[in-house]
Tab-separated table of C-alpha atoms and ligand atoms in Angstrom:
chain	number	residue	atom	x	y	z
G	1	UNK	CA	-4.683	-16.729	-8.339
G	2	UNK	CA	-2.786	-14.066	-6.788
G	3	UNK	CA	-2.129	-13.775	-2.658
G	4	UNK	CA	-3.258	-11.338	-0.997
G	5	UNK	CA	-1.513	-8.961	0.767
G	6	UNK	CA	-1.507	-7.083	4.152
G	7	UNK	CA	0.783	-3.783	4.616
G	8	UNK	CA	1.413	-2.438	7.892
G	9	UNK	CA	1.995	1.175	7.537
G	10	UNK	CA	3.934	2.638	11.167
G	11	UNK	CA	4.153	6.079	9.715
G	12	UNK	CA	6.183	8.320	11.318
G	13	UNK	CA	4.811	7.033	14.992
G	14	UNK	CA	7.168	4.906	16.780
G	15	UNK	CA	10.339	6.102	17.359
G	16	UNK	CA	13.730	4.043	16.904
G	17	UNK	CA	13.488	2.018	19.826
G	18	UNK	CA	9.769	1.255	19.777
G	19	UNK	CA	9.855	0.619	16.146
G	20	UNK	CA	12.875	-2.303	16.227
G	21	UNK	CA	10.349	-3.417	19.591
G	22	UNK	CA	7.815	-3.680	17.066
G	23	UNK	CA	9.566	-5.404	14.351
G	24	UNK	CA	10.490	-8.174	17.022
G	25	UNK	CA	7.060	-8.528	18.662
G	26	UNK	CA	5.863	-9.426	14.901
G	27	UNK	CA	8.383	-11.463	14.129
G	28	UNK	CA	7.345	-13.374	16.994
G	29	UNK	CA	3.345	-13.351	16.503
G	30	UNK	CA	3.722	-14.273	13.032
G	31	UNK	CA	6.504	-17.052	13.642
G	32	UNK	CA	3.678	-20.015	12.728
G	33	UNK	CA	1.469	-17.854	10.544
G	34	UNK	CA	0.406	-20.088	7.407
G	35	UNK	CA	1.005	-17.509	4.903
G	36	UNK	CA	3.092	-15.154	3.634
G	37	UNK	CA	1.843	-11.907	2.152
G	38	UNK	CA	2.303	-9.788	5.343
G	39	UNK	CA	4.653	-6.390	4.838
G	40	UNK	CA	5.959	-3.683	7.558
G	41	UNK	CA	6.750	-0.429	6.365
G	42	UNK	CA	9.245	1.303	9.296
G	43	UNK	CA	10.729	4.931	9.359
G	44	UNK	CA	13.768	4.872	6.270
G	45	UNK	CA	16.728	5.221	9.102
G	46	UNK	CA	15.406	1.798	10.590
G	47	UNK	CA	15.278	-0.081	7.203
G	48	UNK	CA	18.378	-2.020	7.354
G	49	UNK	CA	18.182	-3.092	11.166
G	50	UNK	CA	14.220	-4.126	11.325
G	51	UNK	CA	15.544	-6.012	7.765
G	52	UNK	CA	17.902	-7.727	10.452
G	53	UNK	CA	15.251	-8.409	12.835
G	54	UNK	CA	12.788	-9.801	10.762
G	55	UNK	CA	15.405	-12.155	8.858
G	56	UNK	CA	14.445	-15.571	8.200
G	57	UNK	CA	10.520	-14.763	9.047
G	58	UNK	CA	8.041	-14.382	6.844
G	59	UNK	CA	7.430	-10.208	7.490
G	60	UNK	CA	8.886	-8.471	4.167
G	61	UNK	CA	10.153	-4.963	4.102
G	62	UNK	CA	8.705	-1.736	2.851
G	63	UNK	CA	9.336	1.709	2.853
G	64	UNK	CA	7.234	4.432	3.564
G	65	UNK	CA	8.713	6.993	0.565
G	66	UNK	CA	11.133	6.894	-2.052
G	67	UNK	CA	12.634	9.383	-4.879
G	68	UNK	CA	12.931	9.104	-8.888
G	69	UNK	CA	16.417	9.345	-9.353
G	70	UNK	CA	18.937	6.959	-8.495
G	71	UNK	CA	21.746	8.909	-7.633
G	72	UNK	CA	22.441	13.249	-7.358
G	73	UNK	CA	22.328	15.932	-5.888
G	74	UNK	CA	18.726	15.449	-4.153
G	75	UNK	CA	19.405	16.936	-0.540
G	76	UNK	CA	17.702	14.613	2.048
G	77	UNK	CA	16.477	11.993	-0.625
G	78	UNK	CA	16.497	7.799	-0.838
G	79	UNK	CA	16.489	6.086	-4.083
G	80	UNK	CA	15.346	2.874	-5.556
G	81	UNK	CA	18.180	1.003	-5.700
G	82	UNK	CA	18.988	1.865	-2.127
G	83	UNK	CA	15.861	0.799	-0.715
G	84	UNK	CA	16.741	-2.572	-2.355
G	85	UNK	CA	20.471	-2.633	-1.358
G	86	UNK	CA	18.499	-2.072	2.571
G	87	UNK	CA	16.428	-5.359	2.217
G	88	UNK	CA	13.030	-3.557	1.077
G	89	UNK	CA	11.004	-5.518	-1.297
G	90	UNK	CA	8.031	-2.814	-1.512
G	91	UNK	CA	7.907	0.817	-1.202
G	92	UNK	CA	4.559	3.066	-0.660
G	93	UNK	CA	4.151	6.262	-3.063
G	94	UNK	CA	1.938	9.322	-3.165
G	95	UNK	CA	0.330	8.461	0.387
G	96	UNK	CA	-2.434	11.432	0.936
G	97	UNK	CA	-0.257	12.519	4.156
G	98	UNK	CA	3.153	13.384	1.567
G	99	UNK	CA	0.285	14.845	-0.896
G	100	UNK	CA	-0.878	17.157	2.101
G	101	UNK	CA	2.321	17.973	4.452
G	102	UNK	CA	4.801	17.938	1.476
G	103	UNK	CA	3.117	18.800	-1.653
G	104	UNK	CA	4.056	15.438	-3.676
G	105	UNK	CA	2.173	15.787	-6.890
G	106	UNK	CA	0.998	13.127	-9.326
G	107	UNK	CA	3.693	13.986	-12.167
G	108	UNK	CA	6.339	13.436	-8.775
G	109	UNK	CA	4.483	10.244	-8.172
G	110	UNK	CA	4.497	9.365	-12.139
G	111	UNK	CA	8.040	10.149	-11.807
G	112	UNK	CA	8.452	7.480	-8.658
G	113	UNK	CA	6.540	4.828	-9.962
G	114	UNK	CA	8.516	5.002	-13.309
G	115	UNK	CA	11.791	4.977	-10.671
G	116	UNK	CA	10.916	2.501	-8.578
G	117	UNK	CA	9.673	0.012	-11.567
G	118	UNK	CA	13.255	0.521	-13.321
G	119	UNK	CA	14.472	-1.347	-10.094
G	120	UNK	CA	13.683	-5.563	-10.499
G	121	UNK	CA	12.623	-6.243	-7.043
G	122	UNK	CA	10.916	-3.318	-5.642
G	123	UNK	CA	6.799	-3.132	-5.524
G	124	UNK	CA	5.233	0.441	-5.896
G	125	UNK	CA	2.490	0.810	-3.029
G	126	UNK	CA	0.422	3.701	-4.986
G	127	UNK	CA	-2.056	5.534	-3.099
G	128	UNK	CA	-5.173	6.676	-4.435
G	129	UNK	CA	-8.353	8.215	-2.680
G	130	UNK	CA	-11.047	11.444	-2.694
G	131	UNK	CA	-11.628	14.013	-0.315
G	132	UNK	CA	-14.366	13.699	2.099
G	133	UNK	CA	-16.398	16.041	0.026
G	134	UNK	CA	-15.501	14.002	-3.010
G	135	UNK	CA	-17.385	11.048	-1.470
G	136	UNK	CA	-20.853	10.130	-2.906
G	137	UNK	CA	-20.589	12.379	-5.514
G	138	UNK	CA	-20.408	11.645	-9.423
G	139	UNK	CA	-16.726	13.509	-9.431
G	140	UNK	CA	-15.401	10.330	-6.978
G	141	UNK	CA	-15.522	7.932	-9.699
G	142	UNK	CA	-13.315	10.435	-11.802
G	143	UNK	CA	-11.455	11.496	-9.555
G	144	UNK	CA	-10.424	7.710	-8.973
G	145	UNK	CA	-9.861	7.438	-13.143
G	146	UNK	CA	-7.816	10.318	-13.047
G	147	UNK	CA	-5.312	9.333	-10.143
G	148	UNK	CA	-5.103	5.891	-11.465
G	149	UNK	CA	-3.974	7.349	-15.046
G	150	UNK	CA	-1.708	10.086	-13.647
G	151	UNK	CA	0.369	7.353	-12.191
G	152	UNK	CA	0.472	4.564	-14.658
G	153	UNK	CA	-0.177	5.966	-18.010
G	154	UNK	CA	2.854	5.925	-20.751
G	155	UNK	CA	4.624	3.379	-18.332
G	156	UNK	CA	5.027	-0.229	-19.122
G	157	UNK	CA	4.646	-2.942	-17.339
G	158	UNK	CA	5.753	-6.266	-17.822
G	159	UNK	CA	4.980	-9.840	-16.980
G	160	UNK	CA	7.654	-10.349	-14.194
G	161	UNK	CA	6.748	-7.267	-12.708
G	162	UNK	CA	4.081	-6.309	-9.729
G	163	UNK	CA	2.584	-3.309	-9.041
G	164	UNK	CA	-0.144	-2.361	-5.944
G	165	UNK	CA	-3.186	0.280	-5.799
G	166	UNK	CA	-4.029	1.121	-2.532
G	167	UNK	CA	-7.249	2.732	-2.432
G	168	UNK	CA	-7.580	5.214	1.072
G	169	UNK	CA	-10.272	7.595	0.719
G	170	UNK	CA	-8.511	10.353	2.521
G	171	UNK	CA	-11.350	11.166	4.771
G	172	UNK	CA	-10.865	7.941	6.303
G	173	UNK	CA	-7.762	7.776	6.797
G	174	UNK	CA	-7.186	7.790	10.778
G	175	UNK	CA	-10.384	9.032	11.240
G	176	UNK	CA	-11.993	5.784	12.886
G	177	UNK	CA	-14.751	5.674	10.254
G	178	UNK	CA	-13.723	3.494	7.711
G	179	UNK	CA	-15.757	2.743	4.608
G	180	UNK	CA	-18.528	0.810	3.825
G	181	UNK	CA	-17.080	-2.573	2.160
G	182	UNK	CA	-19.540	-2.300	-0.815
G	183	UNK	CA	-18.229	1.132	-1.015
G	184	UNK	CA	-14.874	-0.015	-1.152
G	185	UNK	CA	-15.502	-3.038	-3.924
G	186	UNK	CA	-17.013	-0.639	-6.120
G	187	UNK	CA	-14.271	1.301	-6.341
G	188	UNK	CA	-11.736	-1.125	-6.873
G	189	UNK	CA	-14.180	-1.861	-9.678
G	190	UNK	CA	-13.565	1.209	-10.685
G	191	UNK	CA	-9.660	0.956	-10.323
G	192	UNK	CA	-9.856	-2.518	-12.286
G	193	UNK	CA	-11.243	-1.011	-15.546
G	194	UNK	CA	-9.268	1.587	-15.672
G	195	UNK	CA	-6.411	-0.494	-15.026
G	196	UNK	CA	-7.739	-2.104	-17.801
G	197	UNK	CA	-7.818	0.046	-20.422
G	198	UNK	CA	-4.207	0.927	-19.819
G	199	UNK	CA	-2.911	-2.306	-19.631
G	200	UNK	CA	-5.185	-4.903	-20.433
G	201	UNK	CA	-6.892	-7.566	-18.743
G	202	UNK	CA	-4.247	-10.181	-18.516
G	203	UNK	CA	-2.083	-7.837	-16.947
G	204	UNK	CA	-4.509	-6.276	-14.790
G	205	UNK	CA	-5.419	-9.767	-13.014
G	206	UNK	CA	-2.117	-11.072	-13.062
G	207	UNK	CA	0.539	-8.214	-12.678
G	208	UNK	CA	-1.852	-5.404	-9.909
G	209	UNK	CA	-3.221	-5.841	-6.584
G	210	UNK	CA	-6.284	-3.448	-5.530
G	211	UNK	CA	-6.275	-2.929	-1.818
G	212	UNK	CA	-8.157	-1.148	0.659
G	213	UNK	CA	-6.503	1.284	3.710
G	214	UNK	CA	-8.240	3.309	6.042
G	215	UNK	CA	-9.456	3.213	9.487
G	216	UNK	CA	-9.314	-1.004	9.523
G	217	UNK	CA	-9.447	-2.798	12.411
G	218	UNK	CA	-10.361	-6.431	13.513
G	219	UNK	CA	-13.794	-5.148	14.481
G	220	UNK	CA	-14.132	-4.568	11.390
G	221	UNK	CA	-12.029	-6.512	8.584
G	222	UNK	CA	-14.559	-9.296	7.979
G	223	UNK	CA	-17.115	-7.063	6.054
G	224	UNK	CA	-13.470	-6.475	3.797
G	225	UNK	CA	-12.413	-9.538	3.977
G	226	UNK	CA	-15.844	-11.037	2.156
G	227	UNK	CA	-15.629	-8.417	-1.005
G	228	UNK	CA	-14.673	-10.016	-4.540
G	229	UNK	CA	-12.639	-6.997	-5.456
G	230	UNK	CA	-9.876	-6.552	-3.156
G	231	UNK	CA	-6.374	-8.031	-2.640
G	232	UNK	CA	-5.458	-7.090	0.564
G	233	UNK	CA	-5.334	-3.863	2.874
G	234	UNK	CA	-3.202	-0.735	4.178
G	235	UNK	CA	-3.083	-0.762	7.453
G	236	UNK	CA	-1.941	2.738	9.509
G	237	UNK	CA	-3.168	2.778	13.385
G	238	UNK	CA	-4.591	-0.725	13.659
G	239	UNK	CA	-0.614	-1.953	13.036
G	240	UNK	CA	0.949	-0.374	16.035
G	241	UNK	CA	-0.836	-3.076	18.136
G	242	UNK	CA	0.759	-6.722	17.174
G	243	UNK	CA	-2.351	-8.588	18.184
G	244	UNK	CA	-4.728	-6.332	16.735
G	245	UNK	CA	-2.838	-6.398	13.293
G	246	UNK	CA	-2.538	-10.002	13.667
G	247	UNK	CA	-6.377	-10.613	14.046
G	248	UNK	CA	-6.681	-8.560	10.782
G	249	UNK	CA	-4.034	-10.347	8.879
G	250	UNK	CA	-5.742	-13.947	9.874
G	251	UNK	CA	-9.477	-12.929	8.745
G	252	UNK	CA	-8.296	-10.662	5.686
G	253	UNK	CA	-5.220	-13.366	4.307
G	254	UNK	CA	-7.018	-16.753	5.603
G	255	UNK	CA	-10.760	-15.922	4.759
G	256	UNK	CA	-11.339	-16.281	0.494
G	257	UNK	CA	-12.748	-13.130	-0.968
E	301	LIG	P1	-5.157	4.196	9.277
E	301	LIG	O1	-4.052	4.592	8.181
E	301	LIG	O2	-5.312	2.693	9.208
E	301	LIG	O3	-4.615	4.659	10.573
E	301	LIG	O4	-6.424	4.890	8.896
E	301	LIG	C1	-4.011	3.982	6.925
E	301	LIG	C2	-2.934	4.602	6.085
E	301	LIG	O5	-2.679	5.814	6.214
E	301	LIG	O6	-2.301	3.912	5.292
């Protein structure tokens, strides 16, 4: 059975100095933590000295963004390969705030995904999620179908090789009001079969994690941490506070699903 897996997403939110403060105050609460699936995703210039603090821990690395080519004339851009050569092991694409603020479309995020895969050692983080108005309606199951596809389809994916859906309704997203569990199973449901029409359902339960971000917090992660369909969780706000993300890595990575 696979591990689940927690992601702490810092955004763009502590600056240099707060963010290697951070990395160290996790590296301390999780020093005895019993297992391992627990992932900080810092600002790219801090990459390679958080990778430094966090050595010899149990915290992996992420990034927050990457780009599909691995070398050029791309003003301003990171590729794969250098995300591995600065100790990251995971990297999140298409999250709804780089949809929003800088246009990333889903061919871009194709494009990524296909990038990122090319690289052996490197997890794509792929964000999915409706609108507010989207929610409840019979257009949020498609719209789910549709993102899924847009990403994945025409790509192959091997055995050896891992790939995560994060599921963040956008409305919830640092709103506070995060959905209803049930909500959220159903559409990893969703997520699963199309998942499984692309690639088959060996693949699909072996090779992809469904997880859930949005407006978590330890108030709150037991309803999550009870569903069948989900793998883990995307945490934004709630993982700026060590103790609070700690409380929701112990009930979502030590209670079964
Ligand atoms: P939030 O952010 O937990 O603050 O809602 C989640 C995310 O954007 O990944």
């Amino acid at each position: 059975m696979k591990n689940r897996i927690i992601i702490a997403n810092w955004k763009m939110k502590p600056n240099l100095a707060e963010t290697l403060s951070l990395a160290e105050a996790y590296k301390q609460q999780f020093a005895q933590f019993q297992k391992s699936d627990v992932v900080i995703c810092p600002n790219l210039i801090s990459l390679k000295e958080v990778k430094g603090i966090i050595a010899g821990s149990i915290i992996r690395l992420g990034a927050q963004t990457v780009f599909w080519e691995e070398r050029g004339a791309y003003t301003g851009e990171v590729s794969p390969g250098m995300l591995l050569e600065a100790g990251c092991e995971y990297v999140i694409i298409g999250h709804s705030e780089r949809r929003k603020y800088l246009r990333e479309t889903y061919d871009q995020i194709h494009l990524k995904v296909k990038a990122v895969l090319a690289v052996k050692g490197l997890v794509p983080i792929i964000c999915i999620g409706e609108e507010g108005k989207d929610r409840k309606t019979d257009k949020r199951d498609f719209i789910l179908v549709d993102q899924v596809q847009q990403a994945l389809s025409g790509i192959n994916i091997s055995k050896d090789q891992q790939v995560i859906i994060a599921y963040e309704p956008i409305w919830a997203i640092g709103s506070g009001v995060a959905i209803e569990p049930e909500e959220a199973n159903y559409a990893h449901k969703i997520v699963k079969l199309t998942l499984s029409e692309l690639f088959g359902e060996e693949i699909t339960a072996n090779n992809f994690r469904i997880i859930y971000g949005g407006s978590i917090s330890s108030k709150i992660v037991d309803g999550f941490a009870e569903l069948e369909h989900i793998d883990g969780l995307l945490v934004g706000g709630a993982s700026l506070d060590t103790e609070e993300f700690y409380r929701v890595a112990q009930s979502m990575l030590h209670n079964k699903g």
